[in-house]
């Protein structure tokens, strides 16, 4: 069941980037992956889905943002959940570069600093179906904005508007604000880059999530090489 556009939010049409094309046409082939992540992240007796999920990588470039977008697309297009991606990686935001939010949006930075209302910086992303609250401009040290109080307040606001909030979190090795983020969500998807991280390192970062008061709902090993027909590789 596809999400119904909420007329109270601006409609933003994605530009024709490779990421956006891949998320769309690969969905039927990746549904099992997304379903496993969602199922692993269920809370309680399994009868309800988590309202708050974070997706976090260990290093920049591990693919956490791409996993966030793919999961959001699946949640709204396949499961019918009204889904909002909250981009809290203010050090290295990707949404505007990837064409998922309009250039120049002040995003969550503007909302948290009192420059605008939340409804002014949420966009319904066409054709991917989910909603996006981008980070806004890059901030070298966002810890003053991203703290326990502001994260909780923002998530509560978004929960009143959406079924699921996916937090695109900063990399673990460079984001002290993850202490506030991971403790505020119900579960986290930890993204590990294949060939970049060793088992002992993975165990260390799993422990960090728990140290920050978070719960690991699922692990996603990104970038695993597998055989793919050449005509498919050329399309990607």
XYZ file of N, CA and C in Angstrom:
708
model
N 0.848 -1.191 0.000
C 0.000 0.000 0.000
C 0.881 1.237 0.000
N 0.717 2.063 -1.000
C 1.552 3.252 -1.123
C 1.075 4.343 -0.173
N 2.002 5.139 0.273
C 1.666 6.231 1.179
C 0.831 7.277 0.444
N -0.113 7.854 1.120
C -0.926 8.924 0.548
C -0.250 10.252 0.842
N -0.082 11.041 -0.180
C 0.605 12.316 0.010
C -0.148 13.182 1.011
N 0.597 13.726 1.978
C 0.021 14.638 2.958
C 0.132 16.046 2.395
N -0.997 16.678 2.137
C -0.989 17.977 1.483
C -0.402 19.081 2.360
N -0.213 18.807 3.668
C 0.315 19.841 4.552
C 1.830 20.006 4.404
N 2.471 19.094 3.674
C 3.912 19.186 3.461
C 4.216 19.463 1.993
N 5.315 20.149 1.753
C 5.700 20.447 0.386
C 6.083 19.171 -0.355
N 5.718 19.110 -1.628
C 6.093 17.972 -2.464
C 7.421 18.286 -3.141
N 8.398 17.407 -2.937
C 9.705 17.604 -3.567
C 9.968 16.448 -4.515
N 10.152 16.771 -5.781
C 10.423 15.751 -6.786
C 11.927 15.536 -6.904
N 12.365 14.287 -6.676
C 13.787 13.957 -6.735
C 14.325 14.172 -8.142
N 15.557 14.607 -8.225
C 16.205 14.642 -9.526
C 16.608 13.215 -9.903
N 16.918 13.006 -11.137
C 17.141 11.662 -11.661
C 18.545 11.164 -11.348
N 18.815 10.914 -10.070
C 20.136 10.430 -9.680
C 20.179 8.916 -9.694
N 21.391 8.347 -9.744
C 21.554 6.896 -9.764
C 20.985 6.270 -8.500
N 21.207 6.914 -7.354
C 20.695 6.384 -6.085
C 19.186 6.239 -6.125
N 18.507 7.260 -6.600
C 17.048 7.258 -6.626
C 16.528 6.209 -7.593
N 17.146 6.080 -8.753
C 16.733 5.048 -9.708
C 16.906 3.662 -9.104
N 18.041 3.432 -8.448
C 18.314 2.106 -7.888
C 17.339 1.746 -6.776
N 17.022 2.713 -5.902
C 16.096 2.430 -4.809
C 14.737 2.009 -5.349
N 14.336 2.604 -6.465
C 13.042 2.275 -7.037
C 12.995 0.906 -7.690
N 13.889 0.663 -8.645
C 13.757 -0.584 -9.404
C 14.305 -1.799 -8.665
N 15.157 -1.586 -7.648
C 15.683 -2.724 -6.887
C 14.756 -3.186 -5.761
N 13.720 -2.389 -5.444
C 12.877 -2.733 -4.304
C 12.323 -4.161 -4.354
N 11.770 -4.617 -5.495
C 11.238 -5.992 -5.505
C 12.296 -7.048 -5.187
N 13.557 -6.771 -5.519
C 14.630 -7.741 -5.288
C 15.204 -7.662 -3.870
N 14.939 -6.551 -3.187
C 15.534 -6.341 -1.867
C 14.522 -6.405 -0.733
N 13.273 -6.748 -1.048
C 12.233 -6.749 -0.026
C 12.554 -7.698 1.127
N 13.180 -8.844 0.821
C 13.506 -9.793 1.886
C 14.503 -9.182 2.867
N 15.495 -8.447 2.337
C 16.477 -7.777 3.197
C 15.802 -6.789 4.129
N 14.974 -5.913 3.565
C 14.319 -4.892 4.387
C 13.373 -5.542 5.391
N 12.673 -6.602 4.968
C 11.764 -7.291 5.879
C 12.516 -7.892 7.064
N 13.701 -8.443 6.810
C 14.504 -9.013 7.895
C 14.922 -7.928 8.889
N 15.300 -6.762 8.365
C 15.707 -5.668 9.246
C 14.533 -5.212 10.112
N 13.362 -5.039 9.485
C 12.190 -4.589 10.225
C 11.786 -5.620 11.265
N 11.742 -6.888 10.867
C 11.340 -7.946 11.794
C 12.297 -8.038 12.975
N 13.605 -7.930 12.705
C 14.596 -8.005 13.780
C 14.479 -6.839 14.746
N 13.938 -5.727 14.267
C 13.865 -4.522 15.085
C 12.540 -4.377 15.816
N 11.621 -5.335 15.636
C 10.343 -5.266 16.342
C 10.583 -5.281 17.846
N 9.695 -4.626 18.565
C 9.807 -4.573 20.022
C 8.597 -5.235 20.656
N 8.677 -5.488 21.936
C 7.553 -6.049 22.681
C 7.233 -7.459 22.222
N 5.948 -7.732 22.036
C 5.526 -9.078 21.674
C 5.492 -9.299 20.175
N 5.983 -8.330 19.407
C 6.022 -8.478 17.959
C 4.744 -8.045 17.269
N 3.767 -7.588 18.014
C 2.504 -7.192 17.411
C 2.520 -5.755 16.907
N 3.542 -5.020 17.247
C 3.639 -3.638 16.793
C 5.043 -3.356 16.300
N 5.151 -2.364 15.416
C 6.454 -2.003 14.875
C 7.065 -0.884 15.713
N 8.386 -0.768 15.710
C 9.014 0.355 16.420
C 8.606 1.687 15.791
N 8.354 2.661 16.618
C 8.040 3.998 16.096
C 9.302 4.759 15.762
N 10.396 4.452 16.471
C 11.655 5.186 16.292
C 12.793 4.211 16.011
N 13.423 4.370 14.870
C 14.578 3.539 14.514
C 15.714 4.443 14.067
N 16.938 4.145 14.490
C 18.088 4.858 13.963
C 18.880 3.917 13.070
N 19.503 4.486 12.066
C 20.439 3.749 11.218
C 21.781 4.450 11.356
N 22.800 3.702 11.793
C 24.085 4.326 12.107
C 25.229 3.455 11.601
N 26.208 4.092 10.976
C 27.410 3.399 10.539
C 28.550 3.666 11.501
N 29.630 2.931 11.320
C 30.809 3.142 12.154
C 31.641 4.306 11.625
N 31.862 4.325 10.301
C 32.644 5.387 9.665
C 31.797 6.074 8.595
N 32.157 7.301 8.254
C 31.547 7.954 7.102
C 31.836 7.110 5.862
N 30.826 6.942 5.030
C 31.000 6.163 3.810
C 30.655 4.693 3.947
N 30.189 4.284 5.135
C 29.798 2.880 5.323
C 28.462 2.551 4.663
N 27.721 3.576 4.272
C 26.463 3.356 3.574
C 25.219 3.472 4.431
N 25.338 4.077 5.615
C 24.183 4.173 6.513
C 23.052 4.996 5.905
N 23.383 6.079 5.221
C 22.340 6.920 4.628
C 21.596 6.175 3.527
N 22.325 5.449 2.697
C 21.681 4.677 1.634
C 20.770 3.605 2.213
N 21.216 2.939 3.279
C 20.376 1.949 3.958
C 19.127 2.632 4.526
N 19.288 3.812 5.095
C 18.143 4.555 5.635
C 17.108 4.816 4.555
N 17.556 5.307 3.400
C 16.633 5.645 2.320
C 15.938 4.391 1.775
N 16.703 3.311 1.614
C 16.104 2.078 1.119
C 15.066 1.520 2.073
N 15.371 1.560 3.363
C 14.441 1.069 4.379
C 13.189 1.940 4.428
N 13.362 3.248 4.321
C 12.212 4.162 4.332
C 11.308 3.903 3.130
N 11.912 3.681 1.980
C 11.151 3.402 0.758
C 10.327 2.122 0.925
N 10.934 1.114 1.525
C 10.244 -0.152 1.766
C 9.100 0.022 2.763
N 9.346 0.743 3.850
C 8.338 0.908 4.893
C 7.077 1.590 4.376
N 7.258 2.594 3.528
C 6.072 3.315 3.062
C 5.433 2.661 1.840
N 6.254 2.192 0.895
C 5.700 1.662 -0.348
C 5.172 0.239 -0.198
N 5.828 -0.588 0.619
C 5.421 -1.990 0.758
C 4.545 -2.224 1.977
N 4.906 -1.629 3.116
C 4.162 -1.867 4.347
C 3.089 -0.814 4.614
N 3.138 0.292 3.886
C 2.104 1.309 4.030
C 2.250 2.201 5.241
N 3.429 2.228 5.878
C 3.646 3.097 7.036
C 3.994 4.511 6.579
N 3.374 5.481 7.201
C 3.782 6.870 6.955
C 5.156 7.049 7.597
N 6.144 7.276 6.784
C 7.546 7.229 7.230
C 8.238 8.551 6.996
N 8.988 9.004 8.007
C 9.782 10.223 7.877
C 11.238 9.915 8.204
N 12.134 10.349 7.333
C 13.572 10.252 7.597
C 14.025 11.555 8.241
N 14.606 11.431 9.425
C 15.149 12.584 10.150
C 16.664 12.530 10.033
N 17.233 13.455 9.298
C 18.683 13.467 9.083
C 19.358 14.257 10.207
N 20.059 13.521 11.081
C 20.744 14.178 12.201
C 22.259 14.144 12.058
N 22.740 13.817 10.867
C 24.178 13.887 10.602
C 24.489 15.271 10.056
N 24.671 16.225 10.966
C 24.900 17.606 10.537
C 26.339 17.858 10.111
N 27.249 16.936 10.450
C 28.645 17.093 10.035
C 28.843 16.731 8.561
N 28.143 15.691 8.123
C 28.321 15.221 6.742
C 26.965 14.825 6.164
N 26.047 15.785 6.007
C 24.722 15.459 5.478
C 24.797 15.031 4.018
N 23.876 14.164 3.615
C 23.890 13.647 2.246
C 22.598 13.908 1.483
N 21.522 14.243 2.170
C 20.209 14.278 1.515
C 20.141 15.268 0.359
N 20.724 16.444 0.526
C 20.653 17.435 -0.545
C 21.561 17.042 -1.713
N 22.744 16.503 -1.414
C 23.633 16.055 -2.481
C 23.036 14.891 -3.264
N 22.260 14.042 -2.558
C 21.639 12.888 -3.210
C 20.306 13.228 -3.871
N 19.908 14.487 -3.794
C 18.683 14.908 -4.456
C 17.411 14.556 -3.722
N 17.498 14.301 -2.409
C 16.322 13.923 -1.633
C 15.723 15.093 -0.868
N 16.331 16.249 -0.960
C 15.817 17.458 -0.312
C 16.286 18.647 -1.138
N 15.512 19.719 -1.148
C 15.887 20.878 -1.960
C 17.142 21.559 -1.439
N 17.967 22.004 -2.348
C 19.174 22.737 -1.969
C 18.797 24.025 -1.244
N 19.515 24.312 -0.166
C 19.273 25.541 0.579
C 18.297 25.416 1.724
N 17.700 24.219 1.909
C 16.775 24.054 3.031
C 17.534 24.178 4.357
N 16.952 24.893 5.322
C 17.610 25.035 6.627
C 17.334 23.842 7.533
N 16.370 23.009 7.160
C 16.177 21.716 7.789
C 16.063 21.718 9.305
N 16.588 20.639 9.901
C 16.478 20.451 11.349
C 17.246 21.534 12.092
N 18.302 22.053 11.485
C 19.054 23.136 12.114
C 18.154 24.354 12.311
N 17.347 24.667 11.303
C 16.439 25.801 11.414
C 15.341 25.576 12.427
N 14.820 24.341 12.479
C 13.763 24.017 13.437
C 14.279 24.095 14.875
N 15.443 23.484 15.129
C 15.971 23.453 16.492
C 16.429 24.824 16.977
N 16.828 25.673 16.042
C 17.259 27.017 16.437
C 16.105 28.010 16.477
N 14.883 27.539 16.208
C 13.704 28.390 16.308
C 13.453 29.283 15.116
N 14.126 29.009 13.987
C 13.956 29.850 12.802
C 12.700 29.508 12.011
N 12.144 28.308 12.223
C 10.982 27.901 11.435
C 10.227 26.804 12.171
N 9.013 26.524 11.710
C 8.241 25.413 12.240
C 8.627 24.128 11.543
N 8.337 22.985 12.174
C 8.749 21.711 11.595
C 8.049 21.447 10.264
N 6.801 21.954 10.119
C 6.065 21.724 8.878
C 6.678 22.460 7.687
N 7.530 23.431 7.960
C 8.157 24.193 6.878
C 9.385 23.496 6.291
N 9.902 22.484 6.982
C 11.142 21.839 6.525
C 10.987 20.332 6.331
N 9.750 19.843 6.306
C 9.497 18.439 5.962
C 9.011 18.385 4.528
N 9.557 17.462 3.758
C 9.215 17.343 2.345
C 8.735 15.931 2.040
N 7.666 15.855 1.240
C 7.221 14.563 0.737
C 8.041 14.263 -0.515
N 8.849 13.206 -0.455
C 9.829 12.934 -1.507
C 9.195 12.085 -2.606
N 9.010 12.673 -3.742
C 8.463 11.986 -4.910
C 9.612 11.604 -5.841
N 9.720 10.380 -6.326
C 8.715 9.316 -6.324
C 8.950 8.239 -5.254
N 9.818 8.469 -4.277
C 10.165 7.417 -3.321
C 9.123 7.228 -2.231
N 8.243 8.194 -2.030
C 7.095 7.995 -1.174
C 7.240 8.419 0.273
N 8.476 8.435 0.807
C 8.611 8.808 2.214
C 8.763 10.315 2.366
N 8.767 10.765 3.614
C 8.968 12.175 3.920
C 10.387 12.377 4.442
N 10.877 13.583 4.316
C 12.279 13.879 4.652
C 12.365 15.174 5.448
N 13.034 15.096 6.587
C 13.405 16.296 7.340
C 14.924 16.386 7.277
N 15.466 17.152 6.330
C 16.923 17.191 6.128
C 17.640 17.923 7.246
N 18.954 17.767 7.267
C 19.755 18.379 8.327
C 19.874 19.878 8.163
N 19.911 20.328 6.904
C 20.213 21.726 6.661
C 21.697 21.911 6.413
N 22.232 23.105 6.625
C 23.647 23.356 6.342
C 24.572 22.553 7.246
N 25.762 22.269 6.720
C 26.772 21.538 7.484
C 27.210 22.345 8.709
N 27.318 21.656 9.848
C 27.785 22.281 11.088
C 28.961 21.469 11.613
N 30.079 22.122 11.860
C 31.296 21.419 12.270
C 31.147 20.770 13.645
N 30.447 21.442 14.560
C 30.273 20.914 15.913
C 28.812 21.080 16.329
N 27.956 20.090 16.005
C 26.519 20.237 16.248
C 26.037 19.789 17.617
N 26.952 19.481 18.523
C 26.529 18.926 19.812
C 25.666 19.895 20.621
N 25.812 21.183 20.379
C 24.971 22.142 21.103
C 23.511 22.045 20.661
N 23.286 21.668 19.388
C 21.934 21.518 18.871
C 21.369 20.129 19.114
N 22.200 19.112 18.903
C 21.754 17.718 19.003
C 22.089 17.199 20.396
N 21.137 17.330 21.299
C 21.320 16.850 22.667
C 20.086 16.048 23.071
N 20.118 15.511 24.270
C 19.033 14.617 24.710
C 17.671 15.293 24.655
N 17.604 16.525 25.110
C 16.321 17.231 25.142
C 15.801 17.514 23.740
N 16.661 18.016 22.845
C 16.211 18.372 21.504
C 15.843 17.142 20.678
N 16.572 16.038 20.850
C 16.264 14.815 20.116
C 14.918 14.261 20.565
N 14.697 14.172 21.866
C 13.429 13.667 22.383
C 12.257 14.530 21.913
N 12.423 15.839 21.984
C 11.359 16.752 21.583
C 11.031 16.608 20.099
N 12.068 16.521 19.275
C 11.857 16.391 17.832
C 11.172 15.068 17.493
N 11.616 13.979 18.112
C 11.008 12.675 17.849
C 9.545 12.648 18.283
N 9.235 13.264 19.410
C 7.845 13.314 19.859
C 6.978 14.092 18.867
N 7.512 15.177 18.339
C 6.777 15.959 17.339
C 6.518 15.135 16.092
N 7.535 14.432 15.615
C 7.392 13.647 14.386
C 6.492 12.432 14.591
N 6.525 11.856 15.791
C 5.658 10.708 16.073
C 4.173 11.071 15.986
N 3.850 12.332 16.210
C 2.455 12.756 16.109
C 2.012 12.888 14.655
N 2.977 12.852 13.734
C 2.687 13.042 12.314
C 2.892 11.783 11.479
N 3.724 10.861 11.972
C 4.121 9.702 11.170
C 4.045 8.409 11.970
N 3.951 7.295 11.239
C 3.948 5.979 11.875
C 5.338 5.570 12.325
N 6.335 5.866 11.498
C 7.721 5.477 11.783
C 8.640 6.667 11.507
N 9.592 6.882 12.409
C 10.631 7.889 12.197
C 11.969 7.153 12.100
N 12.655 7.317 10.986
C 13.980 6.738 10.789
C 15.014 7.838 10.951
N 15.926 7.663 11.880
C 16.957 8.671 12.123
C 18.229 8.281 11.380
N 18.632 9.123 10.447
C 19.911 8.947 9.748
C 20.973 9.579 10.647
N 21.700 8.728 11.379
C 22.591 9.190 12.442
C 24.006 9.425 11.939
N 24.790 10.253 12.645
C 26.191 10.448 12.283
C 27.005 9.191 12.549
N 28.166 9.087 11.912
C 29.040 7.930 12.099
C 29.466 7.818 13.559
N 29.529 6.581 14.039
C 29.855 6.336 15.446
C 31.223 6.887 15.842
N 32.199 6.817 14.919
C 33.553 7.210 15.288
C 33.749 8.721 15.297
N 32.712 9.471 14.883
C 32.888 10.921 14.801
C 31.617 11.658 15.211
N 30.764 11.006 16.004
C 29.496 11.633 16.345
C 29.128 11.454 17.799
N 29.674 12.280 18.698
C 29.333 12.159 20.119
C 27.852 12.367 20.394
N 27.149 13.029 19.464
C 25.711 13.227 19.672
C 24.931 11.918 19.559
N 25.586 10.829 19.137
C 24.915 9.529 19.127
C 24.489 9.097 20.533
N 25.127 9.618 21.561
C 24.701 9.301 22.934
C 23.251 9.722 23.138
N 22.894 10.879 22.605
C 21.527 11.370 22.738
C 20.584 10.645 21.780
N 21.070 10.327 20.582
C 20.207 9.731 19.557
C 19.871 8.279 19.885
N 20.899 7.461 20.154
C 20.684 6.023 20.321
C 19.862 5.694 21.563
N 19.969 6.524 22.584
C 19.173 6.277 23.791
C 17.724 6.713 23.619
N 17.449 7.533 22.593
C 16.098 8.060 22.394
C 15.258 7.199 21.459
N 15.895 6.298 20.699
C 15.147 5.455 19.764
C 14.894 4.087 20.380
N 13.974 3.340 19.768
C 13.629 2.017 20.289
C 14.621 0.947 19.856
N 15.210 1.132 18.686
C 16.188 0.164 18.186
C 17.050 0.843 17.134
N 18.234 0.274 16.912
C 19.165 0.829 15.935
C 19.619 -0.253 14.965
N 19.780 0.146 13.718
C 20.377 -0.717 12.702
C 21.832 -0.273 12.563
N 22.754 -1.158 12.921
C 24.181 -0.838 12.841
C 24.715 -1.314 11.492
N 25.218 -0.372 10.699
C 25.718 -0.677 9.359
C 27.232 -0.839 9.414
N 27.718 -1.996 8.976
C 29.141 -2.303 8.944
C 29.568 -2.471 7.497
N 30.712 -1.920 7.141
C 31.196 -2.003 5.752
C 32.054 -3.248 5.570
N 31.625 -4.112 4.665
C 32.368 -5.338 4.392
C 33.777 -5.018 3.911
N 34.774 -5.713 4.467
C 36.158 -5.511 4.086
C 36.832 -4.353 4.785
N 36.053 -3.581 5.536
C 36.604 -2.407 6.219
C 36.710 -2.622 7.718
N 35.899 -3.531 8.248
C 35.840 -3.701 9.693
C 36.093 -5.158 10.061
N 36.863 -5.363 11.095
C 37.187 -6.701 11.574
C 36.193 -7.107 12.667
N 36.055 -8.433 12.916
C 35.105 -8.884 13.949
C 35.326 -8.244 15.307
N 36.590 -8.079 15.713
C 36.850 -7.464 17.021
C 36.382 -6.007 17.048
N 36.535 -5.315 15.918
C 36.069 -3.934 15.845
C 34.548 -3.870 15.874
N 33.918 -4.814 15.176
C 32.451 -4.862 15.179
C 31.930 -5.061 16.597
N 32.574 -5.957 17.339
C 32.171 -6.212 18.727
C 32.324 -4.949 19.569
N 33.388 -4.179 19.318
C 33.615 -2.937 20.061
C 32.470 -1.956 19.833
N 32.054 -1.779 18.564
C 31.018 -0.798 18.262
C 29.636 -1.274 18.686
N 29.412 -2.582 18.662
C 28.171 -3.112 19.231
C 28.080 -2.762 20.713
N 29.203 -2.900 21.401
C 29.244 -2.529 22.814
C 29.001 -1.051 23.027
N 29.494 -0.222 22.103
C 29.287 1.225 22.211
C 27.813 1.588 22.112
N 27.097 0.923 21.202
C 25.667 1.200 21.084
C 24.976 0.940 22.416
N 25.311 -0.171 23.045
C 24.716 -0.506 24.338
C 25.180 0.451 25.436
N 26.453 0.855 25.363
C 26.981 1.816 26.346
C 26.231 3.138 26.275
N 25.809 3.523 25.069
C 25.077 4.780 24.889
C 23.597 4.646 25.255
N 23.195 3.471 25.725
C 21.803 3.274 26.114
C 20.917 2.818 24.987
N 21.532 2.360 23.878
C 20.748 1.918 22.733
C 20.579 0.414 22.681
N 19.738 -0.021 21.760
C 19.493 -1.442 21.520
C 19.731 -1.722 20.047
N 20.546 -2.736 19.747
C 20.799 -3.109 18.355
C 19.639 -3.979 17.884
N 18.865 -3.456 16.957
C 17.761 -4.225 16.408
C 18.188 -5.117 15.269
N 19.203 -4.669 14.499
C 19.673 -5.448 13.356
C 21.072 -4.996 12.982
N 21.832 -5.908 12.383
C 23.133 -5.603 11.802
C 23.010 -5.674 10.288
N 23.614 -4.739 9.604
C 23.590 -4.735 8.144
C 25.031 -4.684 7.637
N 25.481 -5.772 7.018
C 26.825 -5.813 6.438
C 26.730 -5.296 5.016
N 27.234 -4.118 4.795
C 27.068 -3.420 3.526
C 28.286 -3.630 2.624
N 28.045 -3.695 1.323
C 29.143 -3.781 0.367
C 29.683 -5.177 0.147
N 28.900 -6.205 0.473
C 29.342 -7.578 0.226
C 29.356 -7.828 -1.271
N 30.457 -8.330 -1.788
C 30.580 -8.586 -3.226
C 29.938 -9.923 -3.567
N 29.162 -9.923 -4.616
C 28.534 -11.154 -5.081
C 28.401 -11.086 -6.594
N 28.219 -12.262 -7.200
C 28.105 -12.311 -8.650
C 26.853 -11.631 -9.148
N 26.990 -10.787 -10.151
C 25.861 -10.071 -10.720
C 26.054 -10.022 -12.232
N 25.036 -10.357 -12.991
C 25.168 -10.306 -14.449
C 25.624 -8.938 -14.915
N 26.446 -8.923 -15.955
C 27.032 -7.658 -16.425
C 25.980 -6.640 -16.825
N 24.854 -7.094 -17.403
C 23.848 -6.120 -17.826
C 23.198 -5.422 -16.636
N 23.128 -6.136 -15.464
C 22.609 -5.512 -14.260
C 23.635 -4.544 -13.673
N 24.917 -4.948 -13.679
C 25.965 -4.055 -13.162
C 25.980 -2.744 -13.942
N 25.748 -2.819 -15.254
C 25.784 -1.617 -16.082
C 24.624 -0.671 -15.771
N 23.524 -1.235 -15.270
C 22.362 -0.407 -14.935
C 22.549 0.335 -13.634
N 23.393 -0.205 -12.745
C 23.551 0.351 -11.401
C 24.581 1.471 -11.372
